[in-house]
Every structure is written in C-alpha cells, then in structure tokens.
mmCIF file of C-alpha atoms and ligand atoms in Angstrom:
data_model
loop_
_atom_site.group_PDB
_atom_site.id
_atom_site.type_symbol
_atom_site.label_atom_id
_atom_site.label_comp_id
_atom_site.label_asym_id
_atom_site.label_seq_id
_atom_site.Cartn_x
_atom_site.Cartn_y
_atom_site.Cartn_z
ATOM 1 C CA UNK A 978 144.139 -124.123 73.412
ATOM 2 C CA UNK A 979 146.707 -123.462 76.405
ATOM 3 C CA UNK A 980 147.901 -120.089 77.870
ATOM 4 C CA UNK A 981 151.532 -121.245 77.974
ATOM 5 C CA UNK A 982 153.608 -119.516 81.174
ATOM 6 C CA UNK A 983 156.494 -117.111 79.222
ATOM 7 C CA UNK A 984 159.501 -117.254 80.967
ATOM 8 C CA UNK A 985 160.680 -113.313 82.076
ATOM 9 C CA UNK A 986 164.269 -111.932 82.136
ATOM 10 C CA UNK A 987 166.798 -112.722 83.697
ATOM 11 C CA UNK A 988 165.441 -116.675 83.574
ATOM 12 C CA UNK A 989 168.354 -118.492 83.084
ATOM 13 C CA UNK A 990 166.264 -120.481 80.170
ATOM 14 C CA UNK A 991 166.127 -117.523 77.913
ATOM 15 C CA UNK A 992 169.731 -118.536 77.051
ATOM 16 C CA UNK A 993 168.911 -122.189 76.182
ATOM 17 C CA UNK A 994 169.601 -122.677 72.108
ATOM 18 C CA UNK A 995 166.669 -124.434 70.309
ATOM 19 C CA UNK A 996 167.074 -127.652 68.169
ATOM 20 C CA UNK A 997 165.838 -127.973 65.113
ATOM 21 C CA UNK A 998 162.444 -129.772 64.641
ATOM 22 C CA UNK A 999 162.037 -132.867 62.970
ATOM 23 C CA UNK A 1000 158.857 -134.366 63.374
ATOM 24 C CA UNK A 1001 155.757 -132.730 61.932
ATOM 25 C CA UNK A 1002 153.018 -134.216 64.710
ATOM 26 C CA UNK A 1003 149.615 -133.197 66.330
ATOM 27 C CA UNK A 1004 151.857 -132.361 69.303
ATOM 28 C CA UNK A 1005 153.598 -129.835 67.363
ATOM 29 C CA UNK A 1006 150.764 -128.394 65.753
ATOM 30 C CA UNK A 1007 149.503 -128.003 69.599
ATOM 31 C CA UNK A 1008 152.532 -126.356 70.617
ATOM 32 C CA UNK A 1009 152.328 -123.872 68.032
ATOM 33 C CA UNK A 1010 148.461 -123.218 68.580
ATOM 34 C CA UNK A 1011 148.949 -122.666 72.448
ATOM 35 C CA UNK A 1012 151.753 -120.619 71.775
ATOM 36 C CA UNK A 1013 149.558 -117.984 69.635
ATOM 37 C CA UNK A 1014 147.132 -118.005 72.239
ATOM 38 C CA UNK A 1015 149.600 -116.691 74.484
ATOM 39 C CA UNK A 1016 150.549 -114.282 72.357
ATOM 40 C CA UNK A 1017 147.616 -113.184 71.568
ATOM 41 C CA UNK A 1018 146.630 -113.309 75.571
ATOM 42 C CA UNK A 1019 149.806 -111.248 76.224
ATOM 43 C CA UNK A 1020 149.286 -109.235 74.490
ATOM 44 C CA UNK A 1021 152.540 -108.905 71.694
ATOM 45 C CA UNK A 1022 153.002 -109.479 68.616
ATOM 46 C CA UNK A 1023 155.771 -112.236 68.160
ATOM 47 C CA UNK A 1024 156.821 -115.118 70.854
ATOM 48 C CA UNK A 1025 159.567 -117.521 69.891
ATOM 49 C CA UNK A 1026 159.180 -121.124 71.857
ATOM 50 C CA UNK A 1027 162.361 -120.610 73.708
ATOM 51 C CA UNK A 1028 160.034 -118.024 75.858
ATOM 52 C CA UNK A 1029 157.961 -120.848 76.809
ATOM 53 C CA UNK A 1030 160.787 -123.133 77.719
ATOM 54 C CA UNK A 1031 160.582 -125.250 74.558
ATOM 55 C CA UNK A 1032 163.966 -126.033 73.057
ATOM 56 C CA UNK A 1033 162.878 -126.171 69.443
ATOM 57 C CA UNK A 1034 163.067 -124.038 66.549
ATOM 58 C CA UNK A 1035 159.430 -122.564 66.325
ATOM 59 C CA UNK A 1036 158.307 -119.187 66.495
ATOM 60 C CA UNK A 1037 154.738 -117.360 65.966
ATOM 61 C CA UNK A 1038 154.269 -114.017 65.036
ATOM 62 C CA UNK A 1039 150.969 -111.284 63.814
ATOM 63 C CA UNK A 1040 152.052 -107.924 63.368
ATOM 64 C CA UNK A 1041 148.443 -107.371 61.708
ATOM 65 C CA UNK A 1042 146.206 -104.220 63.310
ATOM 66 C CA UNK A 1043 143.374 -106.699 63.580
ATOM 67 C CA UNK A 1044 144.939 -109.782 65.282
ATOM 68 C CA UNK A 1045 143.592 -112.089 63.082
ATOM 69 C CA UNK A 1046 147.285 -113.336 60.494
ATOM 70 C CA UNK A 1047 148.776 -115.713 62.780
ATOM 71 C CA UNK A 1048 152.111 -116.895 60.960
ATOM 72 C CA UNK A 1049 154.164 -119.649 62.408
ATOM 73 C CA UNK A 1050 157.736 -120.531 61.323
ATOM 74 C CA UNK A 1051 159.627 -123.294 62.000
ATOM 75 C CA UNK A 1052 163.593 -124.069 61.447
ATOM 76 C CA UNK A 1053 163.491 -120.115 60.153
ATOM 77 C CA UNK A 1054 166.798 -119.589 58.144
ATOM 78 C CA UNK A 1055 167.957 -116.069 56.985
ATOM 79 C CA UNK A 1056 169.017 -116.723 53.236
ATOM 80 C CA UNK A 1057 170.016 -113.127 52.954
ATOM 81 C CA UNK A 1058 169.651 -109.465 54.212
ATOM 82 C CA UNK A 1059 170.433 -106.116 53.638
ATOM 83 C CA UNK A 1060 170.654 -102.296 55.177
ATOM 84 C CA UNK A 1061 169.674 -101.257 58.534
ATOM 85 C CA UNK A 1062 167.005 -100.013 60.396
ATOM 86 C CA UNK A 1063 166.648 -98.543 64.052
ATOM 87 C CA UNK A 1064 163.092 -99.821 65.503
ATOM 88 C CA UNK A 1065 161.885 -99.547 69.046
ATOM 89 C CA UNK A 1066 161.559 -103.559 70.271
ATOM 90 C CA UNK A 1067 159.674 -104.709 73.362
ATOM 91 C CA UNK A 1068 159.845 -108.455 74.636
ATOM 92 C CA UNK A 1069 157.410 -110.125 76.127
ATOM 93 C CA UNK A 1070 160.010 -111.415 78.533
ATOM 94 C CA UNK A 1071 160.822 -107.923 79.340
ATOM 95 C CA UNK A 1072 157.086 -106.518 80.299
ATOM 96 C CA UNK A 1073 156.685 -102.664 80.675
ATOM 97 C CA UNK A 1074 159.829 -102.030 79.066
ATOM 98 C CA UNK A 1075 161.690 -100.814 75.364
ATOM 99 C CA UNK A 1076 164.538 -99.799 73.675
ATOM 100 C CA UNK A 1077 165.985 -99.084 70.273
ATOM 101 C CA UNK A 1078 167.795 -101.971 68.424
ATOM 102 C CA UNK A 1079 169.531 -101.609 64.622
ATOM 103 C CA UNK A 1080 168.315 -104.536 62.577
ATOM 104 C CA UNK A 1081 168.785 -105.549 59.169
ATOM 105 C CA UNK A 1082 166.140 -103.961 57.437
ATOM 106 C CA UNK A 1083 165.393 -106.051 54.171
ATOM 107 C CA UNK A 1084 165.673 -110.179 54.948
ATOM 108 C CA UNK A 1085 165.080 -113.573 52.490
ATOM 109 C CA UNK A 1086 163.614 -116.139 54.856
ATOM 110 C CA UNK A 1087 163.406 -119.815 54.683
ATOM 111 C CA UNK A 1088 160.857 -121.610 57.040
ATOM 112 C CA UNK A 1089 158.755 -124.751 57.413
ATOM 113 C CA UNK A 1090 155.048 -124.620 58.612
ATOM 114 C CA UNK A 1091 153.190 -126.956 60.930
ATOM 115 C CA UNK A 1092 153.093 -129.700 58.561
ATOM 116 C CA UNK A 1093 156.680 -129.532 57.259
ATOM 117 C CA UNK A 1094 156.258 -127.407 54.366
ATOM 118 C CA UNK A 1095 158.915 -125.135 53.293
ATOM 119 C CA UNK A 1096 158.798 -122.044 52.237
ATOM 120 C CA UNK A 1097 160.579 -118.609 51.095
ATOM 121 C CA UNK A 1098 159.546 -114.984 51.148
ATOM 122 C CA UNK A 1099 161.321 -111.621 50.878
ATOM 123 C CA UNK A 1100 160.296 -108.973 53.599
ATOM 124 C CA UNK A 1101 161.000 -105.594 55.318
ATOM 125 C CA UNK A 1102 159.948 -103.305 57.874
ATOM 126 C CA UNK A 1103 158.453 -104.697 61.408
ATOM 127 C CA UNK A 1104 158.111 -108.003 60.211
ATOM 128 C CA UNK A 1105 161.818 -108.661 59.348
ATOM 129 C CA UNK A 1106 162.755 -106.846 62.801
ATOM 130 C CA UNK A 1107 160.086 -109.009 64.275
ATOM 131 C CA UNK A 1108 161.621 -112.437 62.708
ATOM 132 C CA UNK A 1109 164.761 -111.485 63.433
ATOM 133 C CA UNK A 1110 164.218 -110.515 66.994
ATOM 134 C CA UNK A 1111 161.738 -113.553 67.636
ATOM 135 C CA UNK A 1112 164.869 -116.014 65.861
ATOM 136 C CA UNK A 1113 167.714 -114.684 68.106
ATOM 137 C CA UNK A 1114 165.338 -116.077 71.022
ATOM 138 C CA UNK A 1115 166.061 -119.358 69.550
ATOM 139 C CA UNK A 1116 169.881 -118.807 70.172
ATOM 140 C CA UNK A 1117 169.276 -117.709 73.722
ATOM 141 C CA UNK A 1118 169.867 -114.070 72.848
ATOM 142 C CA UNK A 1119 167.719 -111.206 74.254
ATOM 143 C CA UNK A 1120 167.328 -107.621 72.650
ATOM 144 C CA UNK A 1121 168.899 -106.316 75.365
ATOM 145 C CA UNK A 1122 172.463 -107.671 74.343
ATOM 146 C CA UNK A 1123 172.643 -105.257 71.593
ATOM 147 C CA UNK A 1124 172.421 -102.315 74.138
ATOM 148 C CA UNK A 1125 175.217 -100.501 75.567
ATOM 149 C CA UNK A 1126 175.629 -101.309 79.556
ATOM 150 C CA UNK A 1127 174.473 -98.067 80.392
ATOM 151 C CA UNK A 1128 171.753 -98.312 78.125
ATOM 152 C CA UNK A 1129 171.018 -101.850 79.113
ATOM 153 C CA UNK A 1130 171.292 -101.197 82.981
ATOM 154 C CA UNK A 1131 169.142 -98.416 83.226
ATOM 155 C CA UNK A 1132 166.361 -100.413 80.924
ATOM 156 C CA UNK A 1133 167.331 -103.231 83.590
ATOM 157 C CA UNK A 1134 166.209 -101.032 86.678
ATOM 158 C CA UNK A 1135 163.280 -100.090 84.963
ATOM 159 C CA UNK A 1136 162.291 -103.177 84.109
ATOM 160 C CA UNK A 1137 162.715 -104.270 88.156
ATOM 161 C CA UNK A 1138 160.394 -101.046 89.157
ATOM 162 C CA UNK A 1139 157.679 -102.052 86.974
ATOM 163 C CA UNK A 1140 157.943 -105.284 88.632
ATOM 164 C CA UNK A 1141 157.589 -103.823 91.881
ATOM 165 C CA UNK A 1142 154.781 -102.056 90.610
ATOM 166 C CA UNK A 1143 152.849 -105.242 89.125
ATOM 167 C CA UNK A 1144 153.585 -107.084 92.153
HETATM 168 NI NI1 LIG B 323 161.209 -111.191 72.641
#
C-alpha cells in the first residue's frame, strides 16, 4: 500500500467535484486501500478521494477506538436525514486546526463497496457527521464554508501559524 500526498487548504483542488465511479477494478480497489493507509498514517479518521486529488466519488472512513473498521463508500447518496447536531470537525486538509459545524444528526445512506455492491444503513452520531463531512469533499466543499468570516478567518490565521510552526 501507498501513503497518498493529501492536498492542504487553500489548494485550489479541494474545490474540484468528483464523478461518479463506474468501473469496479483492481485499480480501484488500490485506490481505496492506499487511501486508508493514509488515513490511518495521518492520523484522522475519515479522508474523501478529492483530498488526494482523485476526482471520483470514494471516501474511507474508521471512527473505531482501535483503528482496525476500515469502511469505504463509494457513489455515497443521502436517502434521508433528520435533526441537528453541533460537533467539533477537524480536516485533514486543515492540520492543527477545529471548529464547530451543525450537521444533520440522524442520516439513511446509500453506497457501493469496492466491488460494486450496494448497500443501505441508518446512522447517527460521529459517523453521520463524519459521512457527511467526508461527502461534501466530493463537491469541493470544506468545513470551513459553514463558518462565519470571522469565525472562519481567525481559524484561517491559525491554521497559517501552525504552519509556520511545522515548517
Ligand atoms: Ni476533511
């Protein structure tokens, strides 16, 4: 398996929109392997392919204490969803830096995995905010839209001064 480079705010590619995925190969099956390496490298807990400048609708995910549930969804449809919820979201695009996003807070997903196969579930909690944060990836939005531009320019400057600090 690959370490895959993930592209970092404010990379123009983060705004590409992801087409859906037709073929069901070895190549995809790689893609989707590599991709929860680098997850798991990281590390986080969701990565959507757009963050590894892939155009296609694929995202991985393990919100599991042990790191050891990968899930991977592809063409991930939201049948239907209901309340809200406030959770505290990170992005692995965004290193060293959070902020408080309202999500819906109960979701009905529809998703196909590696080999084509669909599927449905209901879920709630971090794992719906997690597939719904990893799936607006796909449409080339970032958590950070949903901020305020106070709210999202001081997160902004943070995010530069950890930068500085990495560097
Ligand atoms: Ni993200």
């Amino acid at each position: 398996m690959a370490k895959l480079d993930i592209l970092e705010f404010p990379d123009p590619r983060l705004r590409l929109v992801a087409q859906p995925v037709e073929t069901f190969d070895a190549d995809l099956k790689r893609l989707a392997d590599d991709m929860l390496a680098t997850m798991y490298d990281a590390p986080g807990i969701g990565l959507a392919a757009t963050q590894v400048d892939v155009q296609k609708r694929l995202l991985v995910l393990d919100i599991s204490e042990t790191h050891d549930d990968p899930q991977v969804f592809i063409n991930p449809e939201i049948l239907e969803s209901r309340g809200t919820e406030v959770c505290q979201e990170g992005c692995l695009s965004f290193p060293g830096v959070y902020a408080d996003v309202e999500r819906r807070d109960w979701i009905r997903v529809k998703a196909q995995d590696v080999t084509g196969k669909a599927f449905e579930f209901e879920t709630d909690g971090l794992l719906a905010v997690c597939i719904q944060h990893e799936m607006d990836h796909l449409v080339g939005k970032v958590f950070v839209d949903y901020l305020s531009p106070l709210k999202r320019s001081l997160l902004l400057r943070k995010l530069e001064k950890q930068r500085r600090h990495a560097g």
